[in-house]
CSV table of C-alpha atoms and ligand atoms in Angstrom, one decimal:
chain,number,residue,atom,x,y,z
A,3,MET,CA,9.5,45.6,82.5
A,4,ASN,CA,6.6,43.3,83.1
A,5,VAL,CA,3.9,44.7,80.9
A,6,ALA,CA,3.9,46.6,77.6
A,7,ARG,CA,0.9,49.0,77.4
A,8,ILE,CA,-0.2,50.1,73.9
A,9,ASN,CA,-2.3,53.2,73.9
A,10,MET,CA,-5.0,53.1,71.2
A,11,CYS,CA,-5.2,56.9,71.4
A,12,HIS,CA,-2.1,56.9,69.2
A,13,GLY,CA,-1.0,55.3,66.0
A,14,THR,CA,-2.8,52.8,63.8
A,15,ARG,CA,-3.9,49.2,64.6
A,16,GLU,CA,-1.3,48.0,62.1
A,17,TRP,CA,1.4,49.8,64.0
A,18,HIS,CA,0.2,48.4,67.4
A,19,LYS,CA,0.1,44.9,65.8
A,20,ARG,CA,3.7,45.2,64.9
A,21,VAL,CA,4.6,46.3,68.5
A,22,ILE,CA,2.8,43.3,69.8
A,23,GLU,CA,4.6,40.9,67.4
A,24,ARG,CA,7.9,42.3,68.5
A,25,VAL,CA,7.2,41.9,72.2
A,26,ARG,CA,6.0,38.3,71.5
A,27,ARG,CA,9.1,37.5,69.6
A,28,LEU,CA,11.3,38.7,72.4
A,29,ASN,CA,9.3,36.6,74.9
A,30,GLU,CA,10.0,33.6,72.7
A,31,GLU,CA,13.6,34.3,72.1
A,32,LYS,CA,14.6,35.4,75.5
A,33,GLY,CA,12.2,33.5,77.7
A,34,TYR,CA,10.5,36.7,79.0
A,35,ALA,CA,6.8,36.8,80.0
A,36,VAL,CA,6.1,40.4,79.1
A,37,ALA,CA,2.3,40.8,79.0
A,38,ILE,CA,0.5,43.1,76.6
A,39,MET,CA,-2.1,45.6,77.9
A,40,MET,CA,-4.3,47.3,75.3
A,41,ASP,CA,-5.4,50.7,76.6
A,42,THR,CA,-8.6,51.9,75.0
A,43,GLU,CA,-9.3,55.4,73.8
A,44,GLY,CA,-12.4,55.9,75.9
A,45,SER,CA,-14.6,58.9,76.0
A,46,GLU,CA,-11.6,61.1,75.9
A,47,ILE,CA,-11.6,64.2,73.7
A,48,HIS,CA,-8.3,65.3,72.5
A,49,MET,CA,-6.8,67.7,70.0
A,50,GLY,CA,-4.9,66.6,66.9
A,51,ASP,CA,-1.1,66.9,66.6
A,52,LEU,CA,-0.5,70.5,65.6
A,53,GLY,CA,3.2,69.8,65.1
A,54,GLY,CA,5.4,71.1,67.9
A,55,ALA,CA,3.8,72.8,70.8
A,56,PRO,CA,2.4,76.2,69.7
A,57,SER,CA,1.8,78.7,72.5
A,58,VAL,CA,-1.5,80.5,73.0
A,59,LYS,CA,-1.6,84.0,74.3
A,60,ASP,CA,-4.2,85.7,76.4
A,61,GLY,CA,-7.2,87.0,74.5
A,62,GLU,CA,-6.3,85.2,71.3
A,63,VAL,CA,-9.2,83.6,69.4
A,64,TRP,CA,-8.6,80.0,68.2
A,65,THR,CA,-11.0,77.7,66.2
A,66,LEU,CA,-11.6,74.2,67.3
A,67,SER,CA,-12.9,72.0,64.5
A,68,VAL,CA,-13.7,68.4,63.7
A,69,ARG,CA,-12.8,69.0,60.0
A,70,ALA,CA,-9.9,67.0,58.7
A,71,TYR,CA,-7.4,69.4,57.1
A,72,ASP,CA,-4.9,67.5,54.9
A,73,GLY,CA,-1.8,69.4,55.6
A,74,ASN,CA,-3.2,72.9,55.1
A,75,ARG,CA,-4.7,73.6,58.5
A,76,PRO,CA,-5.5,77.4,58.8
A,77,GLU,CA,-3.6,79.3,61.4
A,78,ARG,CA,-4.9,79.2,65.0
A,79,THR,CA,-7.0,76.2,64.3
A,80,ILE,CA,-7.1,73.1,66.5
A,81,THR,CA,-8.5,69.8,65.2
A,82,VAL,CA,-10.6,67.7,67.7
A,83,ASN,CA,-11.1,63.9,67.5
A,84,TYR,CA,-14.7,63.9,68.6
A,85,ASP,CA,-17.3,64.3,65.8
A,86,GLY,CA,-20.1,65.5,68.1
A,87,PHE,CA,-17.9,68.2,69.6
A,88,ALA,CA,-19.6,71.2,68.0
A,89,GLU,CA,-23.1,69.9,69.0
A,90,ASP,CA,-22.1,69.2,72.6
A,91,VAL,CA,-20.3,72.4,73.6
A,92,GLN,CA,-22.2,75.5,74.4
A,93,VAL,CA,-21.3,79.2,74.1
A,94,GLY,CA,-20.0,80.2,77.6
A,95,ASP,CA,-18.4,76.8,78.3
A,96,GLU,CA,-14.9,76.8,79.7
A,97,LEU,CA,-12.5,74.5,77.8
A,98,LEU,CA,-9.5,73.1,79.7
A,99,VAL,CA,-6.5,71.8,77.7
A,100,ASP,CA,-4.5,69.2,79.7
A,101,GLY,CA,-6.4,70.0,82.9
A,102,GLY,CA,-5.5,73.7,82.9
A,103,MET,CA,-2.3,74.1,80.7
A,104,VAL,CA,-4.5,76.4,78.6
A,105,ARG,CA,-8.0,77.7,79.2
A,106,PHE,CA,-10.4,78.9,76.6
A,107,GLU,CA,-14.0,80.3,76.7
A,108,VAL,CA,-16.4,79.2,74.0
A,109,ILE,CA,-17.5,82.4,72.3
A,110,GLU,CA,-19.2,81.3,69.1
A,111,LYS,CA,-20.3,78.1,67.2
A,112,ILE,CA,-20.3,78.2,63.4
A,113,GLY,CA,-21.2,74.7,61.9
A,114,PRO,CA,-18.4,72.3,62.8
A,115,ASP,CA,-16.2,75.1,64.0
A,116,VAL,CA,-16.1,76.4,67.5
A,117,LYS,CA,-14.5,79.7,68.3
A,118,CYS,CA,-12.8,80.1,71.6
A,119,MET,CA,-11.0,82.9,73.3
A,120,CYS,CA,-7.9,82.2,75.5
A,121,THR,CA,-8.5,83.1,79.1
A,122,ASP,CA,-5.3,81.6,80.5
A,123,PRO,CA,-2.3,81.2,78.2
A,124,GLY,CA,0.0,78.2,77.8
A,125,LEU,CA,1.2,75.5,75.3
A,126,LEU,CA,-0.7,73.2,73.1
A,127,LEU,CA,1.1,69.8,73.4
A,128,PRO,CA,0.4,67.2,70.7
A,129,ARG,CA,-2.9,65.4,71.2
A,130,ALA,CA,-3.6,67.3,74.4
A,131,ASN,CA,-6.7,66.3,76.3
A,132,LEU,CA,-9.7,68.5,76.4
A,133,THR,CA,-12.4,68.8,79.0
A,134,PHE,CA,-15.2,71.3,79.1
A,135,TRP,CA,-16.9,72.8,82.1
A,136,ARG,CA,-20.4,74.4,82.4
A,137,ASP,CA,-21.7,76.1,85.5
A,138,GLY,CA,-18.7,75.0,87.4
A,139,SER,CA,-19.0,71.3,86.7
A,140,LEU,CA,-17.7,68.9,84.1
A,141,ALA,CA,-19.9,68.6,81.0
A,142,ARG,CA,-20.1,64.9,80.1
A,143,ILE,CA,-19.8,63.3,76.8
A,144,PHE,CA,-20.5,59.7,75.8
A,145,TYR,CA,-18.4,58.6,73.0
A,146,PHE,CA,-18.0,55.0,71.8
A,147,GLN,CA,-15.5,54.0,69.2
A,148,ASP,CA,-13.7,51.5,71.4
A,149,TRP,CA,-15.5,48.4,70.2
A,150,LEU,CA,-13.3,48.1,67.1
A,151,ASP,CA,-10.2,48.3,69.3
A,152,ILE,CA,-11.7,45.7,71.7
A,153,ASP,CA,-12.2,43.3,68.7
A,154,PHE,CA,-8.6,44.0,67.7
A,155,GLY,CA,-7.4,43.2,71.3
A,156,ILE,CA,-9.4,39.9,71.3
A,157,ALA,CA,-8.1,39.0,67.8
A,158,GLU,CA,-4.5,39.7,69.0
A,159,SER,CA,-5.1,37.8,72.3
A,160,VAL,CA,-3.7,40.6,74.4
A,161,ASP,CA,-3.4,39.8,78.1
A,162,PHE,CA,-5.2,42.9,79.5
A,163,ILE,CA,-7.7,45.5,78.2
A,164,ALA,CA,-7.6,48.7,80.2
A,165,VAL,CA,-10.9,50.6,79.9
A,166,SER,CA,-10.6,54.3,79.9
A,167,PHE,CA,-13.0,56.6,81.8
A,168,VAL,CA,-15.0,53.8,83.4
A,169,LYS,CA,-18.1,55.3,85.0
A,170,SER,CA,-19.7,52.3,86.6
A,171,ALA,CA,-19.4,48.5,87.1
A,172,ASP,CA,-21.9,47.9,84.2
A,173,VAL,CA,-19.3,48.9,81.6
A,174,ILE,CA,-16.8,46.3,83.0
A,175,ASN,CA,-19.5,43.6,83.4
A,176,HIS,CA,-20.6,44.3,79.8
A,177,LEU,CA,-17.1,44.1,78.4
A,178,LYS,CA,-16.3,40.9,80.4
A,179,SER,CA,-19.3,39.1,79.1
A,180,TYR,CA,-18.5,40.3,75.5
A,181,ILE,CA,-15.0,38.9,76.0
A,182,ALA,CA,-16.3,35.6,77.5
A,183,ALA,CA,-18.8,35.2,74.6
A,184,ARG,CA,-15.8,35.2,72.3
A,185,SER,CA,-14.1,32.4,74.3
A,186,SER,CA,-11.4,34.7,75.4
A,187,ASP,CA,-10.1,35.3,78.9
A,188,ILE,CA,-8.5,38.7,78.6
A,189,ALA,CA,-8.3,40.4,82.0
A,190,VAL,CA,-10.1,43.8,82.3
A,191,ILE,CA,-8.5,46.7,84.0
A,192,ALA,CA,-10.6,49.7,85.1
A,193,LYS,CA,-8.9,53.0,84.7
A,194,ILE,CA,-9.9,55.3,87.5
A,195,GLU,CA,-9.8,58.7,85.9
A,196,SER,CA,-13.2,60.3,86.4
A,197,ILE,CA,-15.4,61.6,89.2
A,198,ASP,CA,-17.9,58.8,88.6
A,199,SER,CA,-15.3,56.2,88.8
A,200,LEU,CA,-14.3,57.5,92.3
A,201,LYS,CA,-17.9,57.5,93.3
A,202,ASN,CA,-18.5,53.9,92.3
A,203,LEU,CA,-15.0,52.8,93.1
A,204,LYS,CA,-15.7,49.6,95.1
A,205,GLU,CA,-18.3,48.2,92.7
A,206,ILE,CA,-16.0,48.9,89.7
A,207,ILE,CA,-13.0,47.3,91.3
A,208,GLU,CA,-15.0,44.3,92.4
A,209,ALA,CA,-16.2,43.8,88.8
A,210,SER,CA,-12.7,44.3,87.3
A,211,ASP,CA,-9.5,42.2,87.3
A,212,GLY,CA,-7.4,45.2,88.4
A,213,ALA,CA,-7.3,48.9,88.3
A,214,MET,CA,-5.2,51.8,87.2
A,215,VAL,CA,-4.8,55.1,88.9
A,216,ALA,CA,-4.8,57.2,85.7
A,217,ARG,CA,-3.5,60.4,87.3
A,218,GLY,CA,-3.2,62.3,84.0
A,219,ASP,CA,-6.9,62.6,83.3
A,220,LEU,CA,-7.9,62.2,87.0
A,221,GLY,CA,-6.0,65.4,87.7
A,222,ALA,CA,-8.0,67.1,85.0
A,223,GLN,CA,-11.3,66.0,86.5
A,224,ILE,CA,-10.8,66.5,90.2
A,225,PRO,CA,-8.7,69.3,91.8
A,226,LEU,CA,-5.0,68.3,91.6
A,227,GLU,CA,-4.6,68.4,95.4
A,228,GLN,CA,-7.1,65.6,95.7
A,229,VAL,CA,-5.2,63.2,93.5
A,230,PRO,CA,-2.7,61.9,96.1
A,231,ALA,CA,-5.6,61.0,98.5
A,232,ALA,CA,-7.5,59.4,95.7
A,233,GLN,CA,-4.4,57.4,94.7
A,234,GLN,CA,-4.0,56.2,98.3
A,235,ARG,CA,-7.7,55.1,98.5
A,236,ILE,CA,-7.7,53.3,95.1
A,237,VAL,CA,-4.5,51.4,96.1
A,238,GLU,CA,-6.0,50.3,99.4
A,239,VAL,CA,-9.4,49.2,98.0
A,240,CYS,CA,-7.6,47.2,95.3
A,241,ARG,CA,-5.4,45.4,97.9
A,242,GLN,CA,-8.4,44.6,100.0
A,243,LEU,CA,-10.3,43.2,97.1
A,244,ASN,CA,-7.2,41.3,95.9
A,245,LYS,CA,-7.0,43.1,92.6
A,246,PRO,CA,-3.7,44.4,91.1
A,247,VAL,CA,-3.3,48.1,90.9
A,248,ILE,CA,-1.1,50.3,88.6
A,249,VAL,CA,-0.1,53.8,89.4
A,250,ALA,CA,0.3,55.7,86.2
A,251,SER,CA,1.2,59.1,84.6
A,252,GLN,CA,3.9,61.7,85.1
A,253,LEU,CA,6.0,59.5,87.5
A,254,LEU,CA,9.2,60.6,85.8
A,255,GLU,CA,7.8,63.2,83.4
A,256,SER,CA,11.0,65.3,83.3
A,257,MET,CA,12.9,62.3,82.0
A,258,ILE,CA,11.1,62.7,78.7
A,259,GLU,CA,13.8,65.4,78.2
A,260,TYR,CA,16.5,64.8,80.8
A,261,PRO,CA,18.6,61.8,81.8
A,262,THR,CA,17.9,62.1,85.5
A,263,PRO,CA,14.7,62.6,87.4
A,264,THR,CA,13.7,65.5,89.7
A,265,ARG,CA,13.9,64.9,93.4
A,266,ALA,CA,10.2,65.4,93.6
A,267,GLU,CA,9.6,62.6,91.0
A,268,VAL,CA,11.8,60.2,93.0
A,269,ALA,CA,9.7,61.1,96.1
A,270,ASP,CA,6.5,60.4,94.1
A,271,VAL,CA,7.7,57.0,92.9
A,272,SER,CA,8.8,56.1,96.4
A,273,GLU,CA,5.4,57.0,97.7
A,274,ALA,CA,3.6,54.8,95.2
A,275,VAL,CA,5.9,51.9,96.2
A,276,ARG,CA,5.5,52.6,99.9
A,277,GLN,CA,1.7,52.4,99.4
A,278,ARG,CA,2.5,48.9,98.0
A,279,SER,CA,0.9,49.3,94.6
A,280,ASP,CA,1.6,46.4,92.2
A,281,ALA,CA,2.9,48.3,89.3
A,282,LEU,CA,4.3,51.6,88.1
A,283,MET,CA,3.6,52.7,84.6
A,284,LEU,CA,5.6,54.9,82.3
A,285,SER,CA,3.8,56.8,79.4
A,286,GLY,CA,5.5,59.6,77.5
A,287,GLU,CA,8.8,58.7,79.2
A,288,SER,CA,9.0,55.5,77.2
A,289,ALA,CA,6.6,56.3,74.3
A,290,MET,CA,8.5,59.3,73.0
A,291,GLY,CA,11.1,60.3,75.7
A,292,GLN,CA,14.8,60.5,75.1
A,293,PHE,CA,15.7,58.1,77.9
A,294,PRO,CA,13.3,55.3,78.1
A,295,ASP,CA,15.8,52.7,79.5
A,296,LYS,CA,17.1,55.2,82.0
A,297,ALA,CA,13.5,56.0,83.2
A,298,LEU,CA,12.9,52.2,83.7
A,299,THR,CA,16.2,51.9,85.6
A,300,VAL,CA,15.1,54.7,87.9
A,301,LEU,CA,11.7,53.0,88.6
A,302,ARG,CA,13.6,49.8,89.3
A,303,SER,CA,16.2,51.3,91.7
A,304,VAL,CA,13.7,53.4,93.6
A,305,SER,CA,11.4,50.4,94.0
A,306,VAL,CA,14.2,48.1,95.1
A,307,ARG,CA,15.3,50.7,97.7
A,308,ILE,CA,11.9,51.1,99.2
A,309,GLU,CA,11.2,47.4,99.3
A,310,LYS,CA,14.5,46.9,101.0
A,311,TRP,CA,13.3,49.4,103.6
A,312,TRP,CA,10.2,47.3,104.1
A,313,ARG,CA,12.1,44.1,104.5
A,314,ASP,CA,15.1,45.3,106.6
A,315,GLY,CA,13.0,47.3,108.9
A,316,LYS,CA,10.4,44.5,109.2
A,317,HIS,CA,7.7,47.1,108.7
A,318,HIS,CA,5.1,44.4,108.0
A,319,GLU,CA,2.1,46.6,108.1
A,320,ALA,CA,-1.0,45.6,109.9
A,321,MET,CA,-3.5,46.1,107.1
A,322,GLU,CA,-6.7,44.2,107.8
A,323,LEU,CA,-7.3,42.1,104.8
A,324,PRO,CA,-10.9,41.0,104.6
A,325,ALA,CA,-11.9,37.6,103.3
A,326,VAL,CA,-12.5,37.7,99.5
A,327,GLY,CA,-13.4,34.1,98.7
A,328,SER,CA,-17.0,33.0,98.3
A,329,SER,CA,-16.6,29.2,98.3
A,330,PHE,CA,-15.3,27.2,101.3
A,331,SER,CA,-12.4,26.0,99.2
A,332,ASP,CA,-11.5,29.6,98.3
A,333,ARG,CA,-11.6,30.4,102.0
A,334,ILE,CA,-9.1,27.6,102.7
A,335,SER,CA,-6.7,28.8,100.0
A,336,GLU,CA,-6.9,32.3,101.5
A,337,GLU,CA,-6.2,31.1,105.1
A,338,ILE,CA,-3.3,29.1,103.8
A,339,CYS,CA,-1.8,32.0,102.0
A,340,THR,CA,-2.3,34.4,104.9
A,341,SER,CA,-0.6,31.9,107.2
A,342,ALA,CA,2.2,31.1,104.8
A,343,ALA,CA,3.0,34.8,104.3
A,344,LYS,CA,3.0,35.4,108.0
A,345,MET,CA,5.2,32.3,108.6
A,346,ALA,CA,7.5,33.6,105.9
A,347,ASN,CA,8.0,36.9,107.7
A,348,ASN,CA,8.3,35.4,111.2
A,349,LEU,CA,10.7,32.6,110.2
A,350,GLU,CA,12.6,35.0,107.8
A,351,VAL,CA,12.5,32.5,105.0
A,352,ASP,CA,14.4,33.2,101.7
A,353,ALA,CA,11.5,32.6,99.4
A,354,LEU,CA,7.9,31.5,99.0
A,355,PHE,CA,7.0,28.9,96.3
A,356,VAL,CA,3.5,28.6,94.9
A,357,TYR,CA,2.2,26.0,92.5
A,358,THR,CA,-1.1,27.2,91.0
A,359,LYS,CA,-3.1,26.3,87.9
A,360,THR,CA,-5.3,29.4,87.7
A,361,GLY,CA,-2.9,31.9,89.4
A,362,HIS,CA,-5.4,32.6,92.2
A,363,MET,CA,-3.2,31.3,95.0
A,364,ALA,CA,-0.3,33.3,93.7
A,365,SER,CA,-2.4,36.5,93.8
A,366,LEU,CA,-3.5,35.7,97.4
A,367,LEU,CA,0.2,35.4,98.5
A,368,SER,CA,1.1,38.6,96.6
A,369,ARG,CA,-1.8,40.4,98.4
A,370,CYS,CA,-0.1,39.7,101.8
A,371,ARG,CA,3.1,41.5,100.5
A,372,PRO,CA,5.5,39.2,102.4
A,373,ASP,CA,9.1,40.1,102.9
A,374,CYS,CA,10.6,37.6,100.5
A,375,PRO,CA,10.3,36.9,96.7
A,376,ILE,CA,7.4,34.7,95.6
A,377,PHE,CA,8.2,32.2,92.9
A,378,ALA,CA,5.0,31.2,91.2
A,379,PHE,CA,4.7,28.1,89.0
A,380,THR,CA,1.8,27.7,86.7
A,381,THR,CA,1.0,25.4,83.7
A,382,SER,CA,-0.2,28.1,81.3
A,383,THR,CA,1.8,30.8,79.5
A,384,SER,CA,-1.1,33.2,79.6
A,385,VAL,CA,-1.5,32.9,83.4
A,386,ARG,CA,2.2,33.4,83.7
A,387,ARG,CA,2.1,36.7,81.7
A,388,ARG,CA,-0.9,37.9,83.7
A,389,LEU,CA,0.8,37.2,87.1
A,390,ASN,CA,3.6,39.4,85.9
A,391,LEU,CA,1.5,42.4,86.8
A,392,GLN,CA,1.2,41.5,90.4
A,393,TRP,CA,3.4,42.6,93.3
A,394,GLY,CA,6.3,40.4,94.3
A,395,LEU,CA,5.6,37.5,91.9
A,396,ILE,CA,8.3,35.9,89.8
A,397,PRO,CA,6.2,33.7,87.5
A,398,PHE,CA,7.3,30.6,85.6
A,399,ARG,CA,5.5,28.2,83.4
A,400,LEU,CA,6.0,24.5,84.3
A,401,GLY,CA,4.0,21.4,83.6
A,402,PHE,CA,3.6,20.0,87.1
A,403,SER,CA,2.0,16.9,88.6
A,404,ASP,CA,0.1,16.2,91.8
A,405,ASP,CA,3.4,14.8,93.3
A,406,MET,CA,4.6,17.8,95.3
A,407,GLU,CA,8.0,16.1,95.9
A,408,SER,CA,8.8,16.0,92.2
A,409,ASN,CA,7.4,19.5,91.6
A,410,LEU,CA,9.6,20.9,94.3
A,411,ASN,CA,12.7,19.1,93.1
A,412,ARG,CA,12.2,20.3,89.5
A,413,THR,CA,11.7,23.9,90.6
A,414,PHE,CA,14.6,23.8,92.9
A,415,SER,CA,16.9,22.7,90.1
A,416,LEU,CA,15.4,25.3,87.8
A,417,LEU,CA,16.0,28.2,90.2
A,418,LYS,CA,19.3,27.0,91.4
A,419,ALA,CA,20.5,26.9,87.7
A,420,ARG,CA,19.4,30.6,87.5
A,421,GLY,CA,21.1,31.6,90.7
A,422,MET,CA,17.8,32.6,92.3
A,423,ILE,CA,18.1,30.2,95.2
A,424,LYS,CA,20.9,28.1,96.7
A,425,SER,CA,21.3,24.9,98.8
A,426,GLY,CA,20.4,25.5,102.4
A,427,ASP,CA,17.9,28.3,101.7
A,428,LEU,CA,14.8,28.1,103.8
A,429,VAL,CA,11.6,28.1,101.7
A,430,ILE,CA,7.9,27.7,102.2
A,431,ALA,CA,5.8,26.1,99.5
A,432,VAL,CA,2.1,26.2,99.0
A,433,SER,CA,0.0,24.6,96.3
A,434,ASP,CA,-3.6,24.9,95.2
A,435,MET,CA,-3.8,21.2,94.3
A,436,LEU,CA,-3.1,19.9,97.7
A,437,GLN,CA,-3.9,23.0,99.7
A,438,SER,CA,-0.8,22.4,101.7
A,439,ILE,CA,2.0,24.4,103.4
A,440,GLN,CA,5.5,22.9,103.6
A,441,VAL,CA,8.6,24.5,105.2
A,442,MET,CA,11.9,23.1,104.1
A,443,ASN,CA,15.6,23.7,103.3
A,444,VAL,CA,16.6,23.6,99.6
A,445,PRO,CA,18.7,20.4,99.2
B,13,LIG,N1,2.9,55.7,69.7
B,13,LIG,C1,3.2,57.0,70.0
B,13,LIG,N2,3.9,57.7,69.1
B,13,LIG,C2,4.2,58.9,69.4
B,13,LIG,N3,4.0,59.6,70.5
B,13,LIG,C3,3.3,58.9,71.4
B,13,LIG,C4,2.9,57.5,71.2
B,13,LIG,N4,2.3,57.1,72.3
B,13,LIG,C5,2.3,58.1,73.2
B,13,LIG,N5,2.9,59.2,72.7
B,13,LIG,C6,3.1,60.5,73.3
B,13,LIG,O1,3.5,60.3,74.7
B,13,LIG,C7,2.9,61.2,75.5
B,13,LIG,C8,2.2,60.5,76.7
B,13,LIG,O2,1.6,59.3,76.3
B,13,LIG,P1,0.1,58.9,76.5
B,13,LIG,O3,-0.8,59.8,75.6
B,13,LIG,O4,0.0,57.5,76.3
B,13,LIG,O5,-0.3,59.4,77.9
B,13,LIG,P2,-1.5,59.0,78.8
B,13,LIG,O6,-1.7,60.1,79.8
B,13,LIG,O7,-1.1,57.7,79.4
B,13,LIG,O8,-2.7,58.9,77.8
B,13,LIG,P3,-4.2,58.4,78.0
B,13,LIG,O9,-4.8,59.3,79.1
B,13,LIG,O10,-4.7,58.7,76.7
B,13,LIG,O11,-4.2,56.9,78.3
B,13,LIG,C9,1.9,62.0,74.7
B,13,LIG,O12,2.4,63.3,74.6
B,13,LIG,C10,1.8,61.3,73.4
B,13,LIG,O13,1.7,62.2,72.3
B,14,LIG,C1,-2.9,56.7,81.8
B,14,LIG,C2,-4.0,57.6,81.7
B,14,LIG,O1,-5.0,57.3,81.0
B,14,LIG,C3,-4.1,58.8,82.4
B,14,LIG,O2,-3.2,59.1,83.2
B,14,LIG,O3,-5.0,59.6,82.1
B,15,LIG,K1,-5.9,55.7,76.5
B,16,LIG,MG1,-6.3,58.9,80.6
């Protein structure tokens, strides 16, 4: 794994803090660079944990309430996390649990309690998501309790903050300046999981440091059959704007219970890899599933297979990658990386090497999706962890100098010792200090 996501919808901050500490300890002890992504709760409304997954039958009347019942919740009562729930819903609204797993119609409001009748039966899974619809469209709710989590993320120096239910670029810009004002450089990932985020996709991604295709909620907000096309579009826009993109949710859902995936799940994972997304994310499979390590192994083997198909078949796709740099110096870096990646494919080199202080040049190489591994060397551990999210990069931290000769020799020894390269391998090295391209054989 490259990144550990902690979902603030679940558990306490103390619990998450302990998870972060454990990941950090493993990084120290084993030399890993697993980054931490804190996923905010967002404007999501969800039910409490009812214990198990009670089934709801057609015509039954259930009560949704914001009251806290300590252990003696009345029968057919569902707790809801959002305090303004009873004020915001209206009689006649349609309530969708998990995007349609169960449907209710609101029939009566009594103080903090909302009575609903089931119109489409199903199961109530723990902390299931709730959306409500009025006159055929989604009723919107603005809900903000994320700031405390964001302060927590800053205090813990997480590497990424993923913002749920982003509606516009303003939210991202606001959060980025909040983070910068606290002398932090946490990267901000926009979760695309609402209709508004699709409408304002380009501006949102431009403002962000990356995006997540959050298919769970997205599938509850747009018709399910539109999710694959939305995924394709988000992945493409991110690549064009040089932002890492994560495909998330239900990739291997059946592996929560079973040790092998369904054929359909394998096809879904393959498609996400074929689209050349940067990262695949597990949720329930690793948070509470029976086979978290097996699920990760499946992601890995399917990814390796598809990437081998890209490499062996020399499928180098002809995606037009527009210029993203604004300064002349950025434009030079971009041209260098585009050329280096093209040379790497044409000359069939064994690896690309990139020496980069900020990580930018590594991301530009990754964006070209070349047919060989990219070893990225950077001077900072936090840049190293962040690069771990991006396609094809194998990042290392290394104090390096302006003397490329000595940098090359040190990194050759480092990678030879790990069996990652060998004498005679053909490599291309680029650096953002010298803005150079070198082609050479490993001595
Ligand atoms: N810390 C945890 N402890 C117990 N169960 C968890 C935990 N984290 C997640 N889960 C369970 O795993 C399942 C999927 O996880 P999660 O809620 O993170 O999905 P998600 O779709 O990514 O969520 P979101 O849309 O809120 O980001 C849920 O059923 C949840 O109850
Ligand atoms: C990951 C997430 O938030 C979703 O799929 O909805
Ligand atoms: K979340
Ligand atoms: Mg979500």
